Amino acid sequence: MNQDARTLTLAEIAERLGARLEGDGGRRVSGLATLREAEPDQVAFLANRAYLKDLPGTRAAAVLLAPGHAGTCPVARLEMDNPYLGYAELSRLFDPLAGRTPAGIHPTAVVADDVRLGAEVAIGPQAVIESGVELGDEVVIGPGCVVGADSRIGPGSRLHANVTVCHGVVIGARAILHSGCVIGGDGFGFAHDGARWHKIAQLGGVVLGDDVEVGSCSSIDRGALGDTLIGDDVKIDSQVQIAHNVQIGDHSALAGCVGIAGSTRVGRHCMLGGGVGLSGHLTIADGVQVTGMSLVTNSILEPGIYSSGTGAMDNAQWRRNAVRFKQLDDIARRLARLEKAGRSG
Amino acid sequence: MNQDARTLTLAEIAERLGARLEGDGGRRVSGLATLREAEPDQVAFLANRAYLKDLPGTRAAAVLLAPGHAGTCPVARLEMDNPYLGYAELSRLFDPLAGRTPAGIHPTAVVADDVRLGAEVAIGPQAVIESGVELGDEVVIGPGCVVGADSRIGPGSRLHANVTVCHGVVIGARAILHSGCVIGGDGFGFAHDGARWHKIAQLGGVVLGDDVEVGSCSSIDRGALGDTLIGDDVKIDSQVQIAHNVQIGDHSALAGCVGIAGSTRVGRHCMLGGGVGLSGHLTIADGVQVTGMSLVTNSILEPGIYSSGTGAMDNAQWRRNAVRFKQLDDIARRLARLEKAGRSG
Amino acid sequence: MNQDARTLTLAEIAERLGARLEGDGGRRVSGLATLREAEPDQVAFLANRAYLKDLPGTRAAAVLLAPGHAGTCPVARLEMDNPYLGYAELSRLFDPLAGRTPAGIHPTAVVADDVRLGAEVAIGPQAVIESGVELGDEVVIGPGCVVGADSRIGPGSRLHANVTVCHGVVIGARAILHSGCVIGGDGFGFAHDGARWHKIAQLGGVVLGDDVEVGSCSSIDRGALGDTLIGDDVKIDSQVQIAHNVQIGDHSALAGCVGIAGSTRVGRHCMLGGGVGLSGHLTIADGVQVTGMSLVTNSILEPGIYSSGTGAMDNAQWRRNAVRFKQLDDIARRLARLEKAGRSG
């Protein structure tokens, strides 16, 4: 990727990041890279001790780092207490996408007559904006997106290409929705008459707070009666499934392939690892972390780290142990008998 | 969501549902809600004893319930034996989407000359209908959908926005396909020559029976030679993967994130929980239920409930136990030795 | 599916496959089927001993098989050492899609002025090709696809309908991208300030080698700084998630629903079963196979087959054993105590 769309001086960067600069403030840089790969016109960063070994040999113009790591830095320094946060901000300064989309409606977009548009809205080619939709200031709608009837999208939000927002969805400010994600598809609701299924129309909607990000090809289903609720600053990775009437508290993060069944409530500041599954109708407390591919079938009422499953091993070894898993209750009973025999013997 | 698109009298509802009304048949209602949240112009329902506690305080205009629960109902009653089924039907009566899409072909849709269209078909903006396609009466094709060459879609079916139906797919009547799903992508078939992969063209198709629903971003792959077959009244949630030549029997339901490998046959009236994985070339009997995130690697020939995996626990506790799982065969052998020593001792 | 678009003589097939023909070389056939289902105008194949029982009764015009299986073949034979490879090639000869798409740009496609197009490129209806894109000879872009700015797609590649290739992605020759897949969505990167998340712009890209296939609704995320790298001849099934900066070695195959977390490097000739999860920052050696739905949290440095999890069983039995899993460390300690008592007793 060409990151060279813009250049900044080290002094400008220091000011934007609130970092203390040791070095030539007038030097211009045009990008960001790792310590090992940075060219002399790029800034590098050190946010993890594991990479301290790469510091002495870096060719970067400057390194963003914590004051405690300044010792072996051979080049200019941008010092701040949380250099990873500095890296995040710097990455956005060099983002070639930022500001790339000019406002305006592409002539091939289909925009209903009664759509309300804020200032500086951009609507890409082949997009469809249905009746009753409201788009806030500086919203960017990518090519091929569909925004369903009566939905509202808050200011500064960006839908990448081929996103689907169904009818009656509410999205807050500064959302980022990646390609292929679907917000507001029907929840999975059916009544059984003893022989066949009868569809339950999903009459609720989806409400996303501010600063929500949703990864590519993820699904957030609409509620059956009330709404599916995603809090502020919730970050959702790719290939995630969020069922109807789920609630996710503010600042929680869900890694790829997570699946959450209906009506489960996840607290604030939770982190779900990749592939985690939560059963329906659970309550997960604030501050809970669940490690990758764990299955949670009961509510978790205390913050902490939770896990299930078994680690990978050689298949032959695994086969021997997995067979024994089926005997585990029997093993436990036999052990208890032996213990009892030993005590009485 | 605005559900107030239509109003009905309680007498009209009782007639539509076959319910026995106790109360003012002329009272008009405009929506459906839970016992706790219902406003005085809405109907509530009681389908689960867990919510019986909410019945005395409800402000609903009427409650849909079983005759046995009539005792503490403070408002009008719509009595029927299976109130959940009544709720399902009532939800559809109040569905704002029902009947919303007027027939006609949007001028931006691209429809091949030889497409055969039934009566009252609706084709949304930016949709593409390729050569040889046949759409039954009252089919609705949402914005941005692509229907590939020679596919047939039965009467009353609805494709929500951005659905892809590949070439040569057959879909029955009254299907509901949610946004982002893909019906008929290639199955995953390759021959290996010892060094590299050679693609096996997927010459089969996909056949969906009547009354099938497929959730957002789900994939149903086409067969290698014969067809992938989905029976009548099969309900498939979001983020599901169905590989080539799988067969799913009538009335089965697959929750979110299920994955089924190639050529496996699932019986009728089966229920697969969220994230369940079935290996390839298995036979699953009628009436089998598999609980969430279980892995099934052998055929299941008897109806019943099946599970695998371990429940979530505190991570520190889990680490101690998961290490022991790798020793399980050894533990079992040592236990057997102790038992033998005890008997001979 | 109508496979009868073309016919070939057995002699032509023998020549294309390098097979030895025993039978009438002038006989014309128009398709391919299994031994049991083949009609007299179709070729069947025997690539797996399990189907040897179907050989004597086949009605096929000819059977593709290994010389050692010729004995009981009642019809003409196409003999070759690896008949499965022959089947693969034959399937492509009968593929009705091959050569179906005429070159040219559909009038509804939106193609930026500066796009560089090779010879015989086909761009379908409603597609969007953004500025700076380069499409090689004979590239096919399906209906509704979006190719983002500055991306390059190598000769002979095909994007099926509704594929999204984001900006700055590089795709090699002969790629096949299935509907709904997204190449180059943002990786999942955020810095935490103690209270909330700060987005890390994903400045890297995605590079796909030659002969890569990606299944429907799969996601390959762009790198944070460097690129996400997919080697030559890598085959990726549907519903797969590949996170930022992952590297996949040449000739590896990933089955459906696999998820790979950030910066993990998978070797060459690896095979990951359906639903496998790999944690981030791992190294997986060449030639590793992981069985379905296994979780890998540590690097694997030796080729071999690896597994985790437990097999499915009757739910009542499972409940008893799963409870014991939580006691497993305790069981192991108690067993050790008994052994010690036995030795000292």
PDB file of N, CA, C and O in Angstrom, chain A residues 108 126 128 149-150 164 167-168 186 188 195-201 203 217 219 239 241 295 305-309 321 324 334, chain B residues 1 84 87 91-92 100 126 162 178-179 211 213 216 233 235 237-239 251 269 292 310-313 315 318 325-326 328-329 339:
ATOM      1  N   THR A 108     -25.166   6.915 -10.127  1.00  0.00           N
ATOM      2  CA  THR A 108     -25.812   5.600 -10.183  1.00  0.00           C
ATOM      3  C   THR A 108     -26.451   5.191  -8.864  1.00  0.00           C
ATOM      4  O   THR A 108     -27.094   4.142  -8.796  1.00  0.00           O
ATOM      5  N   GLN A 126     -23.858   2.703  -7.168  1.00  0.00           N
ATOM      6  CA  GLN A 126     -24.692   1.505  -7.022  1.00  0.00           C
ATOM      7  C   GLN A 126     -25.291   1.374  -5.616  1.00  0.00           C
ATOM      8  O   GLN A 126     -25.870   0.330  -5.298  1.00  0.00           O
ATOM      9  N   VAL A 128     -27.983   2.031  -2.536  1.00  0.00           N
ATOM     10  CA  VAL A 128     -29.432   2.220  -2.476  1.00  0.00           C
ATOM     11  C   VAL A 128     -29.788   2.753  -1.095  1.00  0.00           C
ATOM     12  O   VAL A 128     -29.464   2.130  -0.085  1.00  0.00           O
ATOM     13  N   ALA A 149     -35.292   1.078   4.689  1.00  0.00           N
ATOM     14  CA  ALA A 149     -36.256   2.135   5.001  1.00  0.00           C
ATOM     15  C   ALA A 149     -36.211   2.542   6.467  1.00  0.00           C
ATOM     16  O   ALA A 149     -36.116   1.708   7.361  1.00  0.00           O
ATOM     17  N   ASP A 150     -36.280   3.830   6.684  1.00  0.00           N
ATOM     18  CA  ASP A 150     -36.439   4.405   8.016  1.00  0.00           C
ATOM     19  C   ASP A 150     -35.231   4.227   8.927  1.00  0.00           C
ATOM     20  O   ASP A 150     -35.338   4.469  10.131  1.00  0.00           O
ATOM     21  N   THR A 164     -24.941  -4.053   4.229  1.00  0.00           N
ATOM     22  CA  THR A 164     -26.405  -4.000   4.252  1.00  0.00           C
ATOM     23  C   THR A 164     -26.893  -3.554   5.619  1.00  0.00           C
ATOM     24  O   THR A 164     -26.615  -4.215   6.628  1.00  0.00           O
ATOM     25  N   HIS A 167     -34.057  -2.356   7.367  1.00  0.00           N
ATOM     26  CA  HIS A 167     -34.992  -1.285   7.701  1.00  0.00           C
ATOM     27  C   HIS A 167     -35.021  -1.019   9.206  1.00  0.00           C
ATOM     28  O   HIS A 167     -34.847  -1.927  10.013  1.00  0.00           O
ATOM     29  N   GLY A 168     -35.223   0.216   9.559  1.00  0.00           N
ATOM     30  CA  GLY A 168     -35.470   0.564  10.948  1.00  0.00           C
ATOM     31  C   GLY A 168     -34.306   0.342  11.893  1.00  0.00           C
ATOM     32  O   GLY A 168     -34.509   0.094  13.074  1.00  0.00           O
ATOM     33  N   ASP A 186     -33.293 -10.583  10.053  1.00  0.00           N
ATOM     34  CA  ASP A 186     -34.236 -11.164  11.010  1.00  0.00           C
ATOM     35  C   ASP A 186     -33.535 -12.043  12.031  1.00  0.00           C
ATOM     36  O   ASP A 186     -32.665 -12.852  11.691  1.00  0.00           O
ATOM     37  N   PHE A 188     -33.714 -15.304  14.595  1.00  0.00           N
ATOM     38  CA  PHE A 188     -34.091 -16.685  14.268  1.00  0.00           C
ATOM     39  C   PHE A 188     -35.209 -17.085  15.217  1.00  0.00           C
ATOM     40  O   PHE A 188     -34.956 -17.621  16.307  1.00  0.00           O
ATOM     41  N   ALA A 195     -45.602 -30.127  14.305  1.00  0.00           N
ATOM     42  CA  ALA A 195     -45.264 -30.713  13.006  1.00  0.00           C
ATOM     43  C   ALA A 195     -44.337 -29.817  12.203  1.00  0.00           C
ATOM     44  O   ALA A 195     -43.407 -30.294  11.569  1.00  0.00           O
ATOM     45  N   ARG A 196     -44.577 -28.498  12.266  1.00  0.00           N
ATOM     46  CA  ARG A 196     -43.763 -27.612  11.442  1.00  0.00           C
ATOM     47  C   ARG A 196     -43.565 -26.262  12.120  1.00  0.00           C
ATOM     48  O   ARG A 196     -44.140 -25.980  13.167  1.00  0.00           O
ATOM     49  N   TRP A 197     -42.718 -25.439  11.497  1.00  0.00           N
ATOM     50  CA  TRP A 197     -42.340 -24.158  12.064  1.00  0.00           C
ATOM     51  C   TRP A 197     -43.226 -23.035  11.535  1.00  0.00           C
ATOM     52  O   TRP A 197     -43.580 -23.019  10.359  1.00  0.00           O
ATOM     53  N   HIS A 198     -43.519 -22.075  12.419  1.00  0.00           N
ATOM     54  CA  HIS A 198     -44.248 -20.875  12.023  1.00  0.00           C
ATOM     55  C   HIS A 198     -43.370 -19.669  12.342  1.00  0.00           C
ATOM     56  O   HIS A 198     -42.961 -19.479  13.494  1.00  0.00           O
ATOM     57  N   LYS A 199     -43.138 -18.860  11.338  1.00  0.00           N
ATOM     58  CA  LYS A 199     -42.232 -17.726  11.526  1.00  0.00           C
ATOM     59  C   LYS A 199     -42.788 -16.703  12.501  1.00  0.00           C
ATOM     60  O   LYS A 199     -43.973 -16.352  12.446  1.00  0.00           O
ATOM     61  N   ILE A 200     -41.921 -16.240  13.371  1.00  0.00           N
ATOM     62  CA  ILE A 200     -42.235 -15.103  14.228  1.00  0.00           C
ATOM     63  C   ILE A 200     -41.619 -13.869  13.582  1.00  0.00           C
ATOM     64  O   ILE A 200     -40.387 -13.765  13.478  1.00  0.00           O
ATOM     65  N   ALA A 201     -42.457 -12.966  13.113  1.00  0.00           N
ATOM     66  CA  ALA A 201     -41.926 -11.745  12.496  1.00  0.00           C
ATOM     67  C   ALA A 201     -41.073 -11.019  13.530  1.00  0.00           C
ATOM     68  O   ALA A 201     -41.440 -10.913  14.703  1.00  0.00           O
ATOM     69  N   LEU A 203     -40.067  -7.920  14.917  1.00  0.00           N
ATOM     70  CA  LEU A 203     -40.609  -6.569  14.887  1.00  0.00           C
ATOM     71  C   LEU A 203     -39.702  -5.542  15.554  1.00  0.00           C
ATOM     72  O   LEU A 203     -39.937  -4.346  15.432  1.00  0.00           O
ATOM     73  N   CYS A 217     -18.467  -9.241   6.934  1.00  0.00           N
ATOM     74  CA  CYS A 217     -19.309 -10.446   6.922  1.00  0.00           C
ATOM     75  C   CYS A 217     -19.878 -10.789   8.291  1.00  0.00           C
ATOM     76  O   CYS A 217     -20.229 -11.952   8.528  1.00  0.00           O
ATOM     77  N   SER A 219     -22.880 -10.475  11.287  1.00  0.00           N
ATOM     78  CA  SER A 219     -24.339 -10.325  11.310  1.00  0.00           C
ATOM     79  C   SER A 219     -24.788  -9.844  12.680  1.00  0.00           C
ATOM     80  O   SER A 219     -24.440 -10.456  13.690  1.00  0.00           O
ATOM     81  N   GLN A 239     -16.910 -11.959  10.848  1.00  0.00           N
ATOM     82  CA  GLN A 239     -17.527 -13.293  10.951  1.00  0.00           C
ATOM     83  C   GLN A 239     -18.208 -13.513  12.301  1.00  0.00           C
ATOM     84  O   GLN A 239     -18.301 -14.649  12.779  1.00  0.00           O
ATOM     85  N   GLN A 241     -21.553 -13.418  14.844  1.00  0.00           N
ATOM     86  CA  GLN A 241     -23.007 -13.535  14.789  1.00  0.00           C
ATOM     87  C   GLN A 241     -23.596 -13.065  16.112  1.00  0.00           C
ATOM     88  O   GLN A 241     -23.268 -13.622  17.174  1.00  0.00           O
ATOM     89  N   LEU A 295     -17.030 -22.235  25.213  1.00  0.00           N
ATOM     90  CA  LEU A 295     -18.492 -22.248  25.196  1.00  0.00           C
ATOM     91  C   LEU A 295     -18.996 -21.877  26.583  1.00  0.00           C
ATOM     92  O   LEU A 295     -18.596 -22.498  27.573  1.00  0.00           O
ATOM     93  N   ILE A 305     -11.390 -14.174  34.095  1.00  0.00           N
ATOM     94  CA  ILE A 305     -11.082 -14.830  32.825  1.00  0.00           C
ATOM     95  C   ILE A 305     -11.664 -16.234  32.862  1.00  0.00           C
ATOM     96  O   ILE A 305     -11.467 -16.954  33.844  1.00  0.00           O
ATOM     97  N   TYR A 306     -12.367 -16.606  31.820  1.00  0.00           N
ATOM     98  CA  TYR A 306     -13.060 -17.897  31.786  1.00  0.00           C
ATOM     99  C   TYR A 306     -12.689 -18.648  30.520  1.00  0.00           C
ATOM    100  O   TYR A 306     -12.424 -18.048  29.477  1.00  0.00           O
ATOM    101  N   SER A 307     -12.712 -19.979  30.618  1.00  0.00           N
ATOM    102  CA  SER A 307     -12.267 -20.835  29.516  1.00  0.00           C
ATOM    103  C   SER A 307     -13.026 -22.148  29.516  1.00  0.00           C
ATOM    104  O   SER A 307     -13.532 -22.585  30.545  1.00  0.00           O
ATOM    105  N   SER A 308     -13.060 -22.785  28.377  1.00  0.00           N
ATOM    106  CA  SER A 308     -13.484 -24.179  28.313  1.00  0.00           C
ATOM    107  C   SER A 308     -12.677 -24.862  27.231  1.00  0.00           C
ATOM    108  O   SER A 308     -11.838 -24.249  26.580  1.00  0.00           O
ATOM    109  N   GLY A 309     -12.903 -26.172  27.057  1.00  0.00           N
ATOM    110  CA  GLY A 309     -12.240 -26.906  25.992  1.00  0.00           C
ATOM    111  C   GLY A 309     -10.959 -27.561  26.458  1.00  0.00           C
ATOM    112  O   GLY A 309     -10.660 -27.615  27.649  1.00  0.00           O
ATOM    113  N   ASN A 321      -6.772 -40.061  24.872  1.00  0.00           N
ATOM    114  CA  ASN A 321      -7.345 -39.297  25.981  1.00  0.00           C
ATOM    115  C   ASN A 321      -8.829 -39.009  25.767  1.00  0.00           C
ATOM    116  O   ASN A 321      -9.626 -39.022  26.706  1.00  0.00           O
ATOM    117  N   ARG A 324     -10.976 -41.730  26.871  1.00  0.00           N
ATOM    118  CA  ARG A 324     -11.095 -41.767  28.334  1.00  0.00           C
ATOM    119  C   ARG A 324     -12.063 -40.716  28.858  1.00  0.00           C
ATOM    120  O   ARG A 324     -12.639 -40.898  29.931  1.00  0.00           O
ATOM    121  N   ARG A 334     -14.781 -44.975  40.418  1.00  0.00           N
ATOM    122  CA  ARG A 334     -13.871 -46.055  40.808  1.00  0.00           C
ATOM    123  C   ARG A 334     -12.797 -45.542  41.755  1.00  0.00           C
ATOM    124  O   ARG A 334     -12.426 -46.210  42.729  1.00  0.00           O
TER     125      ARG A 334
ATOM    126  N   MET B   1     -38.575   0.633  16.113  1.00  0.00           N
ATOM    127  CA  MET B   1     -39.359   0.403  14.902  1.00  0.00           C
ATOM    128  C   MET B   1     -40.812   0.835  15.078  1.00  0.00           C
ATOM    129  O   MET B   1     -41.443   0.539  16.078  1.00  0.00           O
ATOM    130  N   TYR B  84     -47.827 -19.487  22.062  1.00  0.00           N
ATOM    131  CA  TYR B  84     -46.603 -19.102  21.344  1.00  0.00           C
ATOM    132  C   TYR B  84     -46.864 -19.116  19.839  1.00  0.00           C
ATOM    133  O   TYR B  84     -46.400 -18.233  19.107  1.00  0.00           O
ATOM    134  N   TYR B  87     -48.736 -16.078  19.148  1.00  0.00           N
ATOM    135  CA  TYR B  87     -47.807 -14.941  19.079  1.00  0.00           C
ATOM    136  C   TYR B  87     -47.156 -14.880  17.703  1.00  0.00           C
ATOM    137  O   TYR B  87     -47.027 -13.804  17.089  1.00  0.00           O
ATOM    138  N   SER B  91     -47.522 -11.788  15.290  1.00  0.00           N
ATOM    139  CA  SER B  91     -46.345 -10.997  14.889  1.00  0.00           C
ATOM    140  C   SER B  91     -46.367 -10.732  13.386  1.00  0.00           C
ATOM    141  O   SER B  91     -45.983  -9.651  12.927  1.00  0.00           O
ATOM    142  N   ARG B  92     -46.854 -11.708  12.652  1.00  0.00           N
ATOM    143  CA  ARG B  92     -46.880 -11.519  11.199  1.00  0.00           C
ATOM    144  C   ARG B  92     -47.977 -10.544  10.788  1.00  0.00           C
ATOM    145  O   ARG B  92     -47.835  -9.797   9.820  1.00  0.00           O
ATOM    146  N   ARG B 100     -45.272  -4.452   1.988  1.00  0.00           N
ATOM    147  CA  ARG B 100     -44.689  -3.125   1.805  1.00  0.00           C
ATOM    148  C   ARG B 100     -44.108  -2.935   0.404  1.00  0.00           C
ATOM    149  O   ARG B 100     -43.993  -1.814  -0.083  1.00  0.00           O
ATOM    150  N   GLN B 126     -30.800  -1.943  -8.505  1.00  0.00           N
ATOM    151  CA  GLN B 126     -29.442  -2.492  -8.646  1.00  0.00           C
ATOM    152  C   GLN B 126     -29.428  -4.010  -8.649  1.00  0.00           C
ATOM    153  O   GLN B 126     -28.341  -4.605  -8.560  1.00  0.00           O
ATOM    154  N   ASN B 162     -29.008  -7.628  -1.186  1.00  0.00           N
ATOM    155  CA  ASN B 162     -27.639  -8.137  -1.340  1.00  0.00           C
ATOM    156  C   ASN B 162     -27.509  -9.641  -1.139  1.00  0.00           C
ATOM    157  O   ASN B 162     -26.488 -10.124  -0.637  1.00  0.00           O
ATOM    158  N   HIS B 178     -32.012 -14.107   3.745  1.00  0.00           N
ATOM    159  CA  HIS B 178     -31.587 -12.848   4.345  1.00  0.00           C
ATOM    160  C   HIS B 178     -30.307 -12.311   3.710  1.00  0.00           C
ATOM    161  O   HIS B 178     -29.556 -13.029   3.053  1.00  0.00           O
ATOM    162  N   SER B 179     -30.083 -11.051   3.969  1.00  0.00           N
ATOM    163  CA  SER B 179     -29.016 -10.307   3.298  1.00  0.00           C
ATOM    164  C   SER B 179     -27.659 -10.984   3.444  1.00  0.00           C
ATOM    165  O   SER B 179     -27.298 -11.467   4.511  1.00  0.00           O
ATOM    166  N   ASP B 211     -40.710 -23.232   1.922  1.00  0.00           N
ATOM    167  CA  ASP B 211     -40.727 -22.677   3.279  1.00  0.00           C
ATOM    168  C   ASP B 211     -39.366 -22.743   3.968  1.00  0.00           C
ATOM    169  O   ASP B 211     -39.281 -22.935   5.178  1.00  0.00           O
ATOM    170  N   GLU B 213     -35.934 -20.950   5.232  1.00  0.00           N
ATOM    171  CA  GLU B 213     -35.381 -19.628   5.577  1.00  0.00           C
ATOM    172  C   GLU B 213     -33.881 -19.765   5.791  1.00  0.00           C
ATOM    173  O   GLU B 213     -33.415 -20.732   6.398  1.00  0.00           O
ATOM    174  N   SER B 216     -28.651 -14.330   7.526  1.00  0.00           N
ATOM    175  CA  SER B 216     -27.705 -13.427   6.870  1.00  0.00           C
ATOM    176  C   SER B 216     -26.308 -14.037   6.831  1.00  0.00           C
ATOM    177  O   SER B 216     -25.865 -14.697   7.763  1.00  0.00           O
ATOM    178  N   ASP B 233     -39.401 -26.646   4.845  1.00  0.00           N
ATOM    179  CA  ASP B 233     -39.569 -26.116   6.200  1.00  0.00           C
ATOM    180  C   ASP B 233     -38.276 -26.210   7.006  1.00  0.00           C
ATOM    181  O   ASP B 233     -38.313 -26.333   8.229  1.00  0.00           O
ATOM    182  N   LYS B 235     -35.111 -24.451   8.575  1.00  0.00           N
ATOM    183  CA  LYS B 235     -34.794 -23.096   9.015  1.00  0.00           C
ATOM    184  C   LYS B 235     -33.310 -23.023   9.362  1.00  0.00           C
ATOM    185  O   LYS B 235     -32.822 -23.780  10.202  1.00  0.00           O
ATOM    186  N   ASP B 237     -30.118 -20.451  10.359  1.00  0.00           N
ATOM    187  CA  ASP B 237     -29.803 -19.162  10.974  1.00  0.00           C
ATOM    188  C   ASP B 237     -28.629 -18.485  10.232  1.00  0.00           C
ATOM    189  O   ASP B 237     -28.200 -18.941   9.178  1.00  0.00           O
ATOM    190  N   SER B 238     -28.111 -17.432  10.800  1.00  0.00           N
ATOM    191  CA  SER B 238     -27.030 -16.647  10.202  1.00  0.00           C
ATOM    192  C   SER B 238     -25.682 -17.356  10.355  1.00  0.00           C
ATOM    193  O   SER B 238     -25.488 -18.148  11.262  1.00  0.00           O
ATOM    194  N   GLN B 239     -24.742 -17.021   9.465  1.00  0.00           N
ATOM    195  CA  GLN B 239     -23.342 -17.457   9.568  1.00  0.00           C
ATOM    196  C   GLN B 239     -23.202 -18.972   9.521  1.00  0.00           C
ATOM    197  O   GLN B 239     -22.274 -19.540  10.117  1.00  0.00           O
ATOM    198  N   HIS B 251     -38.101 -29.908   8.006  1.00  0.00           N
ATOM    199  CA  HIS B 251     -38.443 -29.399   9.335  1.00  0.00           C
ATOM    200  C   HIS B 251     -37.254 -29.320  10.293  1.00  0.00           C
ATOM    201  O   HIS B 251     -37.460 -29.105  11.487  1.00  0.00           O
ATOM    202  N   HIS B 269     -36.633 -33.167  11.229  1.00  0.00           N
ATOM    203  CA  HIS B 269     -36.913 -32.742  12.601  1.00  0.00           C
ATOM    204  C   HIS B 269     -35.665 -32.764  13.481  1.00  0.00           C
ATOM    205  O   HIS B 269     -35.760 -33.047  14.681  1.00  0.00           O
ATOM    206  N   GLY B 292     -25.075 -26.864  21.595  1.00  0.00           N
ATOM    207  CA  GLY B 292     -24.207 -25.838  21.029  1.00  0.00           C
ATOM    208  C   GLY B 292     -22.724 -26.185  21.018  1.00  0.00           C
ATOM    209  O   GLY B 292     -22.177 -26.682  21.991  1.00  0.00           O
ATOM    210  N   THR B 310     -16.524 -29.193  26.884  1.00  0.00           N
ATOM    211  CA  THR B 310     -16.509 -29.024  28.340  1.00  0.00           C
ATOM    212  C   THR B 310     -17.087 -27.658  28.653  1.00  0.00           C
ATOM    213  O   THR B 310     -17.014 -26.743  27.833  1.00  0.00           O
ATOM    214  N   GLY B 311     -17.681 -27.523  29.833  1.00  0.00           N
ATOM    215  CA  GLY B 311     -18.274 -26.234  30.196  1.00  0.00           C
ATOM    216  C   GLY B 311     -17.219 -25.213  30.584  1.00  0.00           C
ATOM    217  O   GLY B 311     -16.108 -25.567  30.982  1.00  0.00           O
ATOM    218  N   ALA B 312     -17.568 -23.951  30.480  1.00  0.00           N
ATOM    219  CA  ALA B 312     -16.625 -22.890  30.827  1.00  0.00           C
ATOM    220  C   ALA B 312     -16.436 -22.824  32.335  1.00  0.00           C
ATOM    221  O   ALA B 312     -17.355 -23.069  33.113  1.00  0.00           O
ATOM    222  N   MET B 313     -15.228 -22.485  32.759  1.00  0.00           N
ATOM    223  CA  MET B 313     -14.922 -22.319  34.174  1.00  0.00           C
ATOM    224  C   MET B 313     -13.857 -21.244  34.294  1.00  0.00           C
ATOM    225  O   MET B 313     -13.320 -20.771  33.300  1.00  0.00           O
ATOM    226  N   ASN B 315     -10.509 -19.479  34.497  1.00  0.00           N
ATOM    227  CA  ASN B 315      -9.359 -19.839  33.676  1.00  0.00           C
ATOM    228  C   ASN B 315      -8.265 -20.563  34.451  1.00  0.00           C
ATOM    229  O   ASN B 315      -7.650 -21.506  33.941  1.00  0.00           O
ATOM    230  N   TRP B 318      -9.433 -23.980  34.953  1.00  0.00           N
ATOM    231  CA  TRP B 318      -9.442 -24.660  33.654  1.00  0.00           C
ATOM    232  C   TRP B 318      -8.041 -25.102  33.260  1.00  0.00           C
ATOM    233  O   TRP B 318      -7.836 -26.219  32.778  1.00  0.00           O
ATOM    234  N   PHE B 325      -6.157 -33.319  31.224  1.00  0.00           N
ATOM    235  CA  PHE B 325      -6.815 -34.006  30.108  1.00  0.00           C
ATOM    236  C   PHE B 325      -5.771 -34.726  29.251  1.00  0.00           C
ATOM    237  O   PHE B 325      -6.003 -35.820  28.762  1.00  0.00           O
ATOM    238  N   LYS B 326      -4.602 -34.117  29.133  1.00  0.00           N
ATOM    239  CA  LYS B 326      -3.549 -34.732  28.330  1.00  0.00           C
ATOM    240  C   LYS B 326      -2.974 -35.972  29.004  1.00  0.00           C
ATOM    241  O   LYS B 326      -2.248 -36.743  28.380  1.00  0.00           O
ATOM    242  N   LEU B 328      -5.009 -38.131  30.621  1.00  0.00           N
ATOM    243  CA  LEU B 328      -6.194 -38.890  31.013  1.00  0.00           C
ATOM    244  C   LEU B 328      -6.032 -40.373  30.766  1.00  0.00           C
ATOM    245  O   LEU B 328      -6.436 -41.202  31.597  1.00  0.00           O
ATOM    246  N   ASP B 329      -5.440 -40.736  29.661  1.00  0.00           N
ATOM    247  CA  ASP B 329      -5.249 -42.162  29.398  1.00  0.00           C
ATOM    248  C   ASP B 329      -4.316 -42.757  30.448  1.00  0.00           C
ATOM    249  O   ASP B 329      -4.557 -43.849  30.969  1.00  0.00           O
ATOM    250  N   GLU B 339      -6.520 -50.755  41.080  1.00  0.00           N
ATOM    251  CA  GLU B 339      -7.654 -51.640  41.369  1.00  0.00           C
ATOM    252  C   GLU B 339      -7.209 -53.094  41.378  1.00  0.00           C
ATOM    253  O   GLU B 339      -7.601 -53.883  42.229  1.00  0.00           O
TER     254      GLU B 339
END
